[in-house]
Coordinates of C-alpha atoms in Angstrom, one line a residue:
X1 CA -5.0 18.3 -5.5
X2 CA -2.6 21.3 -5.5
X3 CA -4.1 24.8 -6.2
X4 CA -1.7 25.2 -9.1
X5 CA -3.4 22.2 -10.7
X6 CA -6.7 24.1 -10.4
X7 CA -5.2 27.1 -12.1
X8 CA -4.0 24.9 -15.0
X9 CA -7.4 23.3 -15.3
X10 CA -9.1 26.6 -15.5
X11 CA -6.8 27.8 -18.2
X12 CA -7.3 24.6 -20.1
X13 CA -11.1 25.1 -19.8
X14 CA -10.7 28.6 -21.2
X15 CA -8.6 27.4 -24.1
X16 CA -11.1 24.8 -25.0
X17 CA -13.9 27.3 -25.1
X18 CA -12.3 29.1 -28.1
X19 CA -13.1 32.8 -28.8
X20 CA -14.5 34.3 -25.6
X21 CA -15.6 37.5 -27.5
X22 CA -18.3 35.5 -29.1
X23 CA -19.8 34.4 -25.7
X24 CA -22.1 37.1 -24.3
X25 CA -22.8 37.6 -20.6
X26 CA -21.0 36.6 -17.5
X27 CA -18.6 33.7 -17.7
X28 CA -18.1 31.3 -14.8
X29 CA -15.4 28.7 -15.0
X30 CA -16.7 25.5 -13.3
X31 CA -13.4 24.3 -11.9
X32 CA -13.1 24.1 -8.2
X33 CA -10.7 22.8 -5.5
X34 CA -13.3 21.0 -3.3
X35 CA -13.5 18.3 -0.7
X36 CA -15.1 15.7 -2.9
X37 CA -15.1 13.0 -0.2
X38 CA -16.8 15.4 2.3
X39 CA -15.1 13.9 5.3
X40 CA -17.8 13.8 7.9
X41 CA -19.2 17.1 6.6
X42 CA -22.4 16.1 5.0
X43 CA -24.3 16.4 8.4
X44 CA -22.8 19.7 9.4
X45 CA -22.3 21.7 6.2
X46 CA -25.8 21.7 4.8
X47 CA -28.7 22.2 7.2
X48 CA -32.4 22.5 6.4
X49 CA -32.2 26.2 5.6
X50 CA -28.5 27.1 5.1
X51 CA -25.0 26.2 4.0
X52 CA -22.9 26.7 7.1
X53 CA -19.1 27.3 6.9
X54 CA -17.1 26.9 10.1
X55 CA -14.5 29.7 10.6
X56 CA -12.9 28.5 13.7
X57 CA -9.4 27.1 13.4
X58 CA -9.0 26.1 17.0
X59 CA -10.9 26.3 20.3
X60 CA -9.0 29.5 21.1
X61 CA -10.2 31.3 18.0
X62 CA -11.8 34.7 18.9
X63 CA -14.3 34.7 16.0
X64 CA -16.0 31.3 15.7
X65 CA -19.2 32.5 14.1
X66 CA -20.0 30.4 11.0
X67 CA -20.6 31.9 7.5
X68 CA -24.2 31.0 6.7
X69 CA -25.8 31.2 3.3
X70 CA -29.5 30.6 2.5
X71 CA -29.8 27.1 1.0
X72 CA -31.9 28.4 -1.9
X73 CA -29.0 30.5 -3.2
X74 CA -27.2 27.2 -4.2
X75 CA -29.9 26.6 -6.9
X76 CA -28.0 29.0 -9.1
X77 CA -24.3 28.2 -8.6
X78 CA -22.9 30.8 -10.9
X79 CA -24.9 33.5 -9.3
X80 CA -23.9 32.2 -5.9
X81 CA -20.2 32.3 -6.8
X82 CA -20.4 35.9 -7.9
X83 CA -22.4 36.9 -4.8
X84 CA -19.9 35.3 -2.5
X85 CA -17.0 36.9 -4.3
X86 CA -18.5 40.4 -4.1
X87 CA -19.3 40.0 -0.4
X88 CA -15.8 38.9 0.3
X89 CA -14.4 41.8 -1.7
X90 CA -16.7 44.3 0.0
X91 CA -15.6 43.0 3.5
X92 CA -12.0 44.0 2.7
X93 CA -13.2 47.7 2.4
X94 CA -14.6 47.9 5.9
X95 CA -12.7 49.6 8.7
X96 CA -12.6 48.6 12.3
X97 CA -15.2 50.5 14.3
X98 CA -16.9 52.0 11.2
X99 CA -20.4 51.3 9.9
X100 CA -20.7 48.2 7.7
X101 CA -20.7 48.8 4.0
X102 CA -24.1 48.6 2.5
X103 CA -25.2 45.5 0.6
X104 CA -28.4 46.9 -0.9
X105 CA -27.0 47.2 -4.4
X106 CA -25.4 43.8 -4.1
X107 CA -28.7 42.1 -3.1
X108 CA -30.4 43.8 -5.9
X109 CA -27.8 42.8 -8.5
X110 CA -27.9 39.1 -7.5
X111 CA -31.7 39.0 -6.9
X112 CA -31.4 38.0 -3.2
X113 CA -34.9 37.5 -1.7
X114 CA -35.8 39.8 1.2
X115 CA -36.2 36.8 3.5
X116 CA -32.6 35.7 2.8
X117 CA -31.0 39.1 3.4
X118 CA -30.8 39.0 7.2
X119 CA -28.8 35.8 7.2
X120 CA -26.4 37.2 4.6
X121 CA -26.0 40.4 6.6
X122 CA -24.9 38.4 9.6
X123 CA -22.5 36.5 7.4
X124 CA -21.2 39.7 6.0
X125 CA -20.7 41.1 9.5
X126 CA -18.6 37.9 10.3
X127 CA -16.6 38.4 7.1
X128 CA -15.8 42.0 8.1
X129 CA -14.7 40.9 11.6
X130 CA -12.5 38.3 10.1
X131 CA -10.9 41.0 7.9
X132 CA -10.3 43.1 11.0
X133 CA -8.3 40.3 12.5
X134 CA -6.3 39.6 9.4
X135 CA -8.2 36.4 8.5
X136 CA -10.1 37.6 5.5
X137 CA -8.1 36.5 2.5
X138 CA -9.5 33.1 1.7
X139 CA -13.2 33.0 2.8
X140 CA -14.7 33.7 -0.6
X141 CA -12.5 31.1 -2.3
X142 CA -13.1 28.7 0.6
X143 CA -16.8 29.1 0.6
X144 CA -17.2 28.6 -3.2
X145 CA -15.1 25.4 -3.1
X146 CA -17.0 23.9 -0.2
X147 CA -20.4 24.9 -1.7
X148 CA -19.9 23.3 -5.1
X149 CA -19.5 19.6 -3.9
X150 CA -22.5 20.1 -1.6
X151 CA -24.6 21.5 -4.5
X152 CA -23.6 18.6 -6.8
X153 CA -24.5 16.1 -4.1
X154 CA -28.2 17.1 -4.1
X155 CA -30.1 14.5 -6.1
X156 CA -31.4 16.9 -8.7
X157 CA -27.9 18.1 -9.5
X158 CA -26.1 14.8 -9.9
X159 CA -24.1 14.3 -13.1
X160 CA -24.3 11.9 -16.0
X161 CA -20.6 10.8 -15.9
X162 CA -17.7 10.9 -13.5
X163 CA -14.1 10.7 -14.9
X164 CA -11.0 11.1 -12.8
X165 CA -7.8 10.0 -11.2
X166 CA -8.6 9.6 -7.5
X167 CA -5.8 10.2 -5.0
X168 CA -3.7 7.2 -4.4
X169 CA -2.8 7.2 -0.7
X170 CA -2.1 4.1 1.4
X171 CA -3.6 4.0 4.9
X172 CA -0.1 3.9 6.5
X173 CA 0.7 7.3 5.1
X174 CA -2.5 9.0 6.2
X175 CA -2.5 11.4 9.1
X176 CA -4.0 9.8 12.3
X177 CA -7.2 11.9 12.1
X178 CA -7.8 10.8 8.5
X179 CA -7.1 7.2 9.4
X180 CA -9.9 7.3 12.0
X181 CA -12.4 8.8 9.4
X182 CA -11.2 6.4 6.7
X183 CA -11.7 3.3 8.8
X184 CA -15.2 4.5 9.9
X185 CA -16.3 5.3 6.4
X186 CA -14.9 2.1 4.8
X187 CA -16.4 -0.1 7.6
X188 CA -19.8 1.5 7.0
X189 CA -19.5 0.5 3.3
X190 CA -18.1 -3.0 3.9
X191 CA -14.8 -2.0 2.4
X192 CA -12.5 -2.3 5.4
X193 CA -10.4 -5.4 4.7
X194 CA -9.1 -6.1 8.2
X195 CA -5.9 -5.8 10.1
X196 CA -3.9 -8.2 7.8
X197 CA -3.9 -5.7 4.9
X198 CA -4.9 -2.5 6.8
X199 CA -1.7 -0.6 6.0
X200 CA -2.2 -1.3 2.3
X201 CA -5.8 -0.1 2.1
X202 CA -6.0 2.9 -0.2
X203 CA -7.9 6.1 -0.3
X204 CA -8.6 5.7 -4.1
X205 CA -11.2 3.1 -3.5
X206 CA -13.1 5.1 -0.9
X207 CA -12.8 8.2 -3.1
X208 CA -14.3 6.4 -6.1
X209 CA -17.2 5.0 -4.1
X210 CA -17.9 8.3 -2.2
X211 CA -17.8 10.3 -5.4
X212 CA -20.2 7.9 -7.1
X213 CA -22.7 7.9 -4.2
X214 CA -22.6 11.7 -3.8
X215 CA -22.4 13.0 -7.4
X216 CA -23.5 10.4 -9.9
X217 CA -27.1 10.0 -10.9
X218 CA -28.8 6.6 -11.2
X219 CA -27.7 5.1 -14.5
X220 CA -24.7 7.4 -14.7
X221 CA -21.4 6.0 -15.9
X222 CA -17.9 6.3 -14.3
X223 CA -14.3 5.8 -15.3
X224 CA -11.5 6.0 -12.7
X225 CA -7.7 5.6 -13.1
X226 CA -6.8 3.3 -10.1
X227 CA -3.8 1.3 -8.8
X228 CA -3.5 -2.0 -10.6
X229 CA -3.9 -3.7 -7.2
X230 CA -7.6 -2.7 -7.5
X231 CA -8.1 -5.7 -9.9
X232 CA -6.8 -8.3 -7.6
X233 CA -5.5 -7.4 -4.1
X234 CA -7.4 -8.2 -1.0
X235 CA -7.4 -4.6 0.3
X236 CA -9.7 -3.8 -2.7
X237 CA -12.0 -6.8 -2.3
X238 CA -14.8 -4.7 -0.8
X239 CA -14.6 -2.2 -3.6
X240 CA -14.8 -5.0 -6.3
X241 CA -18.0 -6.3 -4.7
X242 CA -19.8 -3.2 -5.9
X243 CA -22.3 -3.1 -3.0
X244 CA -22.0 -0.3 -0.5
X245 CA -24.5 0.4 2.3
X246 CA -23.7 3.5 4.3
X247 CA -26.4 4.9 6.6
X248 CA -27.6 7.6 4.3
X249 CA -28.1 5.9 0.9
X250 CA -27.2 2.5 -0.5
X251 CA -25.1 2.5 -3.6
X252 CA -24.6 -0.3 -6.2
X253 CA -22.0 -0.3 -8.9
X254 CA -22.2 -2.5 -12.0
X255 CA -18.6 -2.8 -13.2
X256 CA -17.7 -3.1 -16.8
X257 CA -14.5 -4.6 -18.4
X258 CA -11.4 -2.9 -16.8
X259 CA -8.2 -1.9 -18.5
X260 CA -4.8 -3.2 -17.3
X261 CA -2.1 -0.6 -18.2
X262 CA 0.9 -2.1 -16.4
X263 CA 2.6 -3.3 -19.6
X264 CA 2.8 0.2 -21.2
X265 CA 6.4 1.5 -21.2
X266 CA 7.7 3.9 -20.0
X267 CA 5.6 3.5 -16.9
X268 CA 2.7 6.0 -16.7
X269 CA 3.0 6.2 -12.9
X270 CA 5.5 4.9 -10.3
X271 CA 2.8 2.4 -9.3
X272 CA 1.2 0.3 -12.1
X273 CA -2.2 1.6 -13.1
X274 CA -5.5 0.3 -14.4
X275 CA -8.8 1.9 -15.3
X276 CA -12.2 0.7 -14.0
X277 CA -15.5 1.5 -15.6
X278 CA -19.1 1.0 -14.6
X279 CA -22.5 2.3 -14.0
X280 CA -24.5 3.4 -10.9
X281 CA -27.1 0.6 -10.9
X282 CA -30.0 -0.8 -9.0
X283 CA -28.0 -4.0 -8.2
X284 CA -24.3 -4.7 -8.0
X285 CA -22.2 -6.4 -10.7
X286 CA -18.8 -7.2 -9.2
X287 CA -15.5 -6.3 -10.9
X288 CA -14.3 -9.2 -12.9
X289 CA -10.7 -10.4 -13.2
X290 CA -11.1 -10.4 -17.0
X291 CA -10.0 -7.2 -18.7
X292 CA -8.4 -5.5 -21.6
X293 CA -4.6 -5.6 -21.5
X294 CA -2.8 -2.6 -23.0
X295 CA 0.8 -3.1 -23.9
X296 CA 3.6 -1.5 -25.9
X297 CA 5.9 1.5 -25.8
X298 CA 5.1 5.2 -26.3
X299 CA 7.8 7.6 -27.5
X300 CA 7.6 9.8 -24.4
X301 CA 5.6 10.8 -21.4
X302 CA 2.7 13.1 -22.1
X303 CA 2.5 11.9 -25.7
X304 CA -0.6 12.7 -27.7
X305 CA -2.9 9.9 -28.8
X306 CA -1.7 10.3 -32.3
X307 CA 1.9 9.8 -31.2
X308 CA 1.1 6.9 -28.7
X309 CA -1.4 4.8 -30.7
X310 CA 1.0 3.2 -33.2
X311 CA 3.1 1.7 -30.5
X312 CA 0.2 0.2 -28.4
X313 CA -1.8 -3.0 -28.7
X314 CA -4.9 -4.0 -26.8
X315 CA -5.6 -7.6 -26.1
X316 CA -8.2 -9.7 -24.3
X317 CA -5.7 -11.3 -21.9
X318 CA -7.0 -11.9 -18.4
X319 CA -6.3 -9.2 -15.9
X320 CA -4.5 -10.1 -12.7
X321 CA -6.0 -13.0 -10.8
X322 CA -8.0 -12.4 -7.7
X323 CA -6.6 -14.0 -4.6
X324 CA -9.9 -14.7 -2.7
X325 CA -10.6 -18.4 -3.3
X326 CA -9.5 -21.6 -1.6
X327 CA -6.0 -21.6 -0.1
X328 CA -3.4 -24.2 0.6
X329 CA -3.6 -25.8 4.1
X330 CA 0.0 -24.7 4.6
X331 CA -1.1 -21.0 4.7
X332 CA -1.5 -21.0 8.4
X333 CA 1.7 -22.9 9.1
X334 CA 4.1 -20.4 7.6
X335 CA 5.1 -17.2 9.4
X336 CA 7.5 -14.4 8.8
X337 CA 10.9 -14.3 10.6
X338 CA 12.1 -11.9 13.3
X339 CA 12.6 -8.1 12.8
X340 CA 16.4 -8.0 13.1
X341 CA 16.5 -4.3 12.5
X342 CA 18.6 -2.2 12.7
X343 CA 21.2 -4.6 11.6
X344 CA 24.0 -2.5 13.1
X345 CA 22.9 -3.5 16.6
X346 CA 22.4 -7.2 16.0
X347 CA 24.6 -8.5 13.1
X348 CA 28.2 -9.2 14.0
X349 CA 31.5 -10.5 12.6
X350 CA 34.7 -11.5 14.3
X351 CA 37.1 -8.7 15.2
X352 CA 40.8 -8.8 16.2
X353 CA 41.0 -10.0 19.8
X354 CA 44.2 -8.3 20.8
X355 CA 47.4 -9.9 22.0
X356 CA 45.8 -11.7 24.9
X357 CA 42.9 -13.1 22.9
X358 CA 39.3 -13.3 24.0
X359 CA 38.4 -14.8 27.4
X360 CA 37.2 -18.4 27.5
X361 CA 33.7 -19.0 26.0
X362 CA 33.6 -15.5 24.6
X363 CA 34.2 -13.9 21.1
X364 CA 35.5 -10.5 20.2
X365 CA 33.0 -9.0 17.8
X366 CA 32.1 -5.9 15.9
X367 CA 29.0 -4.8 13.9
X368 CA 28.8 -6.3 10.5
X369 CA 28.3 -3.4 8.1
X370 CA 26.4 -3.4 4.8
X371 CA 25.9 -1.1 1.9
X372 CA 22.2 -1.7 2.3
X373 CA 22.0 0.0 5.7
X374 CA 19.5 3.0 5.9
X375 CA 19.7 6.3 7.7
X376 CA 20.3 7.0 10.5
X377 CA 22.0 3.7 11.2
X378 CA 24.4 3.8 8.2
X379 CA 26.1 6.9 9.5
X380 CA 26.6 5.6 13.1
X381 CA 29.8 4.0 14.4
X382 CA 30.0 0.2 14.6
X383 CA 29.6 -1.5 18.0
X384 CA 32.5 -3.6 19.4
X385 CA 32.7 -5.9 22.3
X386 CA 33.5 -9.3 23.7
X387 CA 30.3 -11.4 24.0
X388 CA 29.6 -14.8 25.5
X389 CA 29.4 -17.5 22.8
X390 CA 25.9 -18.7 23.9
X391 CA 24.4 -15.3 22.8
X392 CA 25.9 -15.4 19.3
X393 CA 23.3 -17.1 17.0
X394 CA 23.4 -18.2 13.4
X395 CA 21.0 -16.2 11.3
X396 CA 19.5 -16.9 7.9
X397 CA 18.1 -14.2 5.7
X398 CA 17.0 -14.0 2.1
X399 CA 20.6 -13.5 0.9
X400 CA 21.8 -16.7 2.6
X401 CA 19.4 -19.2 1.0
X402 CA 19.3 -20.6 -2.5
X403 CA 17.2 -23.2 -4.2
X404 CA 17.6 -26.5 -2.3
X405 CA 20.7 -25.1 -0.5
X406 CA 21.8 -23.1 2.5
X407 CA 24.7 -20.7 2.2
X408 CA 26.8 -19.9 5.3
X409 CA 24.6 -18.2 7.9
X410 CA 25.3 -14.7 9.2
X411 CA 25.7 -14.2 12.9
X412 CA 23.8 -12.0 15.4
X413 CA 23.8 -11.2 19.1
X414 CA 20.5 -11.8 20.9
X415 CA 19.8 -11.7 24.6
X416 CA 18.1 -15.1 24.5
X417 CA 18.7 -17.7 27.2
X418 CA 17.3 -20.6 25.3
X419 CA 13.9 -20.3 26.9
X420 CA 13.4 -16.5 27.4
X421 CA 14.9 -13.1 26.9
X422 CA 17.4 -12.2 29.6
X423 CA 15.7 -9.7 31.9
X424 CA 17.4 -6.3 32.4
X425 CA 18.0 -7.1 36.1
X426 CA 19.9 -10.3 35.1
X427 CA 22.1 -8.9 32.4
X428 CA 25.0 -8.4 34.7
X429 CA 25.2 -12.2 35.1
X430 CA 26.7 -12.1 31.6
X431 CA 29.2 -9.1 31.5
X432 CA 29.9 -9.3 27.8
X433 CA 26.3 -9.4 26.7
X434 CA 25.4 -6.7 29.3
X435 CA 27.9 -4.3 27.8
X436 CA 26.9 -5.0 24.2
X437 CA 23.2 -4.9 24.8
X438 CA 23.1 -1.8 26.9
X439 CA 25.2 0.0 24.3
X440 CA 22.8 -1.2 21.6
X441 CA 19.7 -0.1 23.7
X442 CA 21.3 3.4 24.1
X443 CA 21.8 3.8 20.4
X444 CA 18.3 2.5 19.7
X445 CA 16.6 4.9 22.2
X446 CA 18.4 7.8 20.7
X447 CA 17.7 7.1 17.1
X448 CA 14.5 5.1 16.9
X449 CA 11.7 6.6 14.8
X450 CA 9.0 5.8 17.3
X451 CA 9.0 5.8 21.1
X452 CA 6.6 2.9 21.1
X453 CA 9.0 -0.1 21.2
X454 CA 12.0 -1.1 23.2
X455 CA 14.8 -2.9 21.3
X456 CA 13.6 -6.3 22.6
X457 CA 10.1 -5.4 21.6
X458 CA 11.3 -4.4 18.1
X459 CA 13.1 -7.8 17.8
X460 CA 10.1 -9.7 18.9
X461 CA 7.5 -7.6 17.1
X462 CA 4.3 -9.7 16.9
X463 CA 6.2 -12.6 18.6
X464 CA 8.2 -13.3 15.4
X465 CA 11.3 -14.2 17.4
X466 CA 9.8 -16.1 20.3
X467 CA 7.5 -18.0 17.9
X468 CA 10.6 -19.7 16.6
X469 CA 11.7 -20.9 20.0
X470 CA 12.4 -23.6 20.9
X471 CA 13.2 -24.2 17.3
X472 CA 11.8 -27.4 15.8
X473 CA 14.2 -30.0 14.3
X474 CA 12.9 -29.6 10.7
X475 CA 11.9 -26.3 9.1
X476 CA 11.3 -25.1 5.6
X477 CA 12.1 -21.5 4.6
X478 CA 11.4 -19.5 1.4
X479 CA 12.4 -16.0 0.4
X480 CA 9.8 -13.3 0.7
X481 CA 10.8 -11.6 -2.5
X482 CA 12.7 -12.1 -5.7
X483 CA 12.1 -12.8 -9.4
X484 CA 11.8 -16.5 -8.6
X485 CA 11.0 -18.4 -5.4
X486 CA 13.9 -19.9 -3.5
X487 CA 13.3 -22.4 -0.8
X488 CA 15.3 -24.9 1.3
X489 CA 15.3 -26.9 4.5
X490 CA 16.9 -26.0 7.8
X491 CA 17.8 -28.7 10.4
X492 CA 19.9 -26.6 12.9
X493 CA 17.7 -25.8 15.9
X494 CA 20.0 -22.8 16.9
X495 CA 19.3 -20.9 13.6
X496 CA 17.2 -17.8 13.9
X497 CA 15.2 -16.8 10.8
X498 CA 15.0 -13.1 9.8
X499 CA 11.9 -11.3 8.3
X500 CA 13.1 -11.6 4.7
X501 CA 12.2 -15.3 5.0
X502 CA 9.0 -17.2 5.7
X503 CA 9.3 -20.4 7.7
X504 CA 7.3 -23.4 9.0
X505 CA 7.9 -26.5 11.0
X506 CA 7.6 -29.8 9.0
X507 CA 7.3 -33.4 10.2
X508 CA 10.6 -34.5 8.7
X509 CA 12.9 -34.4 5.7
X510 CA 10.3 -35.9 3.3
X511 CA 7.7 -33.3 4.0
X512 CA 10.4 -30.6 3.8
X513 CA 11.5 -31.9 0.4
X514 CA 7.9 -32.1 -0.9
X515 CA 7.5 -28.4 -0.1
X516 CA 10.8 -27.3 -1.5
X517 CA 10.1 -29.2 -4.7
X518 CA 6.9 -27.2 -5.2
X519 CA 8.2 -23.8 -4.1
X520 CA 11.4 -24.1 -6.2
X521 CA 9.8 -25.1 -9.5
X522 CA 9.7 -22.4 -12.1
X523 CA 6.1 -23.4 -13.1
X524 CA 4.9 -22.8 -9.6
X525 CA 6.6 -19.3 -9.5
X526 CA 4.7 -18.4 -12.7
X527 CA 1.4 -19.6 -11.2
X528 CA 2.0 -17.4 -8.2
X529 CA 3.0 -14.5 -10.3
X530 CA -0.7 -14.1 -11.3
X531 CA -1.5 -13.2 -7.7
X532 CA 1.4 -10.8 -7.0
X533 CA 1.2 -7.1 -6.8
X534 CA 3.4 -5.4 -9.4
X535 CA 6.0 -2.7 -9.0
X536 CA 7.2 -0.4 -11.7
X537 CA 8.9 -3.3 -13.4
X538 CA 8.2 -6.9 -12.5
X539 CA 6.4 -8.5 -9.5
X540 CA 8.9 -9.0 -6.7
X541 CA 7.1 -9.9 -3.4
X542 CA 5.8 -13.4 -2.8
X543 CA 5.0 -13.1 0.9
X544 CA 2.0 -15.5 1.5
X545 CA 0.6 -15.3 -2.0
X546 CA 2.2 -18.7 -2.6
X547 CA -0.6 -20.2 -0.7
X548 CA -3.3 -18.7 -2.9
X549 CA -2.4 -21.8 -5.0
X550 CA -4.3 -24.5 -3.0
X551 CA -1.7 -27.3 -3.2
X552 CA -2.4 -30.1 -0.7
X553 CA -0.7 -31.1 2.5
X554 CA 2.0 -33.8 2.2
X555 CA 0.7 -37.3 2.4
X556 CA 3.4 -40.0 2.9
X557 CA 1.4 -42.7 1.1
X558 CA 0.7 -40.5 -2.0
X559 CA 2.9 -41.7 -4.9
X560 CA 3.0 -38.2 -6.5
X561 CA 4.0 -36.7 -3.2
X562 CA 6.8 -39.2 -2.8
X563 CA 8.0 -38.5 -6.3
X564 CA 8.2 -34.8 -5.5
X565 CA 10.2 -35.5 -2.4
X566 CA 12.6 -37.8 -4.3
X567 CA 13.1 -35.2 -7.0
X568 CA 13.9 -32.6 -4.3
X569 CA 16.5 -34.9 -2.8
X570 CA 18.1 -35.2 -6.2
X571 CA 18.0 -31.4 -6.5
X572 CA 19.7 -31.0 -3.1
X573 CA 22.6 -33.1 -4.4
X574 CA 22.9 -31.1 -7.6
X575 CA 22.7 -27.8 -5.8
X576 CA 25.3 -28.7 -3.2
X577 CA 27.7 -29.7 -6.0
X578 CA 27.6 -26.3 -7.8
X579 CA 30.7 -24.2 -7.3
X580 CA 29.3 -20.7 -6.7
X581 CA 31.0 -17.5 -7.9
X582 CA 32.0 -14.9 -5.4
X583 CA 29.2 -12.6 -6.5
X584 CA 25.7 -11.5 -5.6
X585 CA 23.3 -14.0 -4.1
X586 CA 21.1 -13.4 -7.1
X587 CA 23.9 -14.6 -9.5
X588 CA 24.5 -17.6 -7.2
X589 CA 20.8 -18.6 -7.3
X590 CA 20.9 -18.3 -11.1
X591 CA 23.9 -20.5 -11.3
X592 CA 22.1 -23.2 -9.3
X593 CA 19.0 -22.9 -11.5
X594 CA 21.1 -23.4 -14.6
X595 CA 22.7 -26.5 -13.1
X596 CA 19.2 -27.9 -12.1
X597 CA 18.0 -27.3 -15.7
X598 CA 21.2 -28.9 -17.2
X599 CA 20.7 -32.0 -15.0
X600 CA 17.1 -32.4 -16.0
X601 CA 15.9 -31.9 -12.4
X602 CA 14.1 -28.6 -13.1
X603 CA 12.1 -30.2 -16.0
X604 CA 11.1 -33.2 -13.7
X605 CA 10.0 -30.8 -11.0
X606 CA 7.9 -28.7 -13.4
X607 CA 6.2 -31.8 -14.8
X608 CA 5.4 -33.2 -11.3
X609 CA 4.2 -29.9 -10.0
X610 CA 2.0 -29.5 -13.0
X611 CA 0.4 -32.9 -12.2
X612 CA -0.1 -31.8 -8.6
X613 CA -1.8 -28.6 -9.5
X614 CA -4.2 -30.0 -12.1
X615 CA -7.6 -28.7 -11.3
X616 CA -6.4 -26.5 -8.4
X617 CA -4.5 -23.8 -10.3
X618 CA -6.4 -23.7 -13.6
X619 CA -5.5 -20.9 -16.0
X620 CA -6.7 -20.1 -19.5
X621 CA -3.1 -20.5 -20.8
X622 CA -0.6 -22.7 -19.0
X623 CA 2.5 -20.8 -18.0
X624 CA 5.5 -21.1 -20.3
X625 CA 8.7 -21.7 -18.3
X626 CA 11.4 -19.1 -19.3
X627 CA 15.1 -19.4 -19.0
X628 CA 16.5 -19.5 -15.4
X629 CA 16.6 -16.2 -13.5
X630 CA 17.5 -15.1 -10.0

């Protein structure tokens, strides 16, 4: 939270109190900028007899004595705040080498017990020393803000209700030190969801649990504004369980019905939100997928309730489905394509070869440029060169596939012999490749964002290139994102598949058609949509959520499976016959879907897929198939 937000909150608190002249005595505004999570501080801030505040900022700090305050002073937080403020102010009046200012009157004014005074005098001495070195300006403020969370965490001071908007911060954006603490604390609480979704794990869940275990009394209630992913995504599965067992104290949450707010427009946040409610209980009650769905349009951001209410409706629609049950057996078969990034260094197109033409078995090439390139690559000059034919591979990406149809592939240069990457000491056996690849490596080394990976290691990150080699005779691919799924078959063993596609080997054309029949059906897309994370507008990313619908493996002797394969074969013929406009791939996909619908193939596919999914993708309301979209 920004300190300015604290200032606004304090002013809001004052305005809510009304006429201050009618309130006698000292006034303390209980709004603080504190470390609510208490990152690894609970064991070193509060000792048996004192609150201890570390003043060292590095091992080289001259004054590393802590500020120590008798623990009993925390029993009266308002009195403690005023005492700390006065001590900090008095420290600024001391002069180097002079006698310490007296605190006799201060101790009397704040009723400091005689036994507590020696500790406070040592703390005051440290404050004066900090002032003498120019490090005095925040210690009173810092101490008060650290002390209040510690005070609230004592069992006798826990509150009846917690309401808030925890910080939404993905693991991948945390500083390294925070990542270490986050993983330790979530592992202790059975919230760490594993490497597969590690980068998407979010601080909001840990914050909510930590705030509840520290500050909420038994039986107390909570309400937190959270990312919508909390209701369904795997990275929040440990949070939804409601059972947390850190070393100090077990915590159980009994969740109530959540609110799904994603359908309110304009969007409240850049990421769709929800609200979770519950009670700190003696046993857990997991967070259910059933919730209250808010929808409608408000006239403006920051509208009052009176302005917003007329445009809103609240229904009992189910919240987003939870992808934690049985999966399709195909889930482990499909993998993501290779990381062909930056495209400037890999993707190519033919360039003029000059009056003498290209040497035999070589092609004159230049980098294929795109409006979608990102900095710094978009500002760099294109590569040019003459490269041996054998190192120019057809490449399929999301933009080159459509339902039941392959578009013309792009082309890319890869230092691949057919069985392995060409070693650096062998590059000169292929002069054209050597010149191209060394130039590409030089650009990569100069502009890469991390020093961790070489260009080959980037291309083969997590073996996503070599896993494709040698390529099988029959593969199925589908686009990782889009409004609707798009899938097709690939029979060319030289084709390399890029990371915007997922692929799997299949036994033959029939199994491939069975899969594309399922993946291309509109009804299947709508089933999968229940499992997708949502952006500001519509869900876009399919990734491997498609396998959270547990459709079965192809069985050649199953009549329904054969019917699906036959329908897909018909769809391939229809798709191949569509004359596509020279426009975006999204518009081309839409044109094909319209043709499939007009020929009746789309309806047949939806009916067959509905039969296949009976009992394995049950939903309260069967999906209604809308008009074709990209």
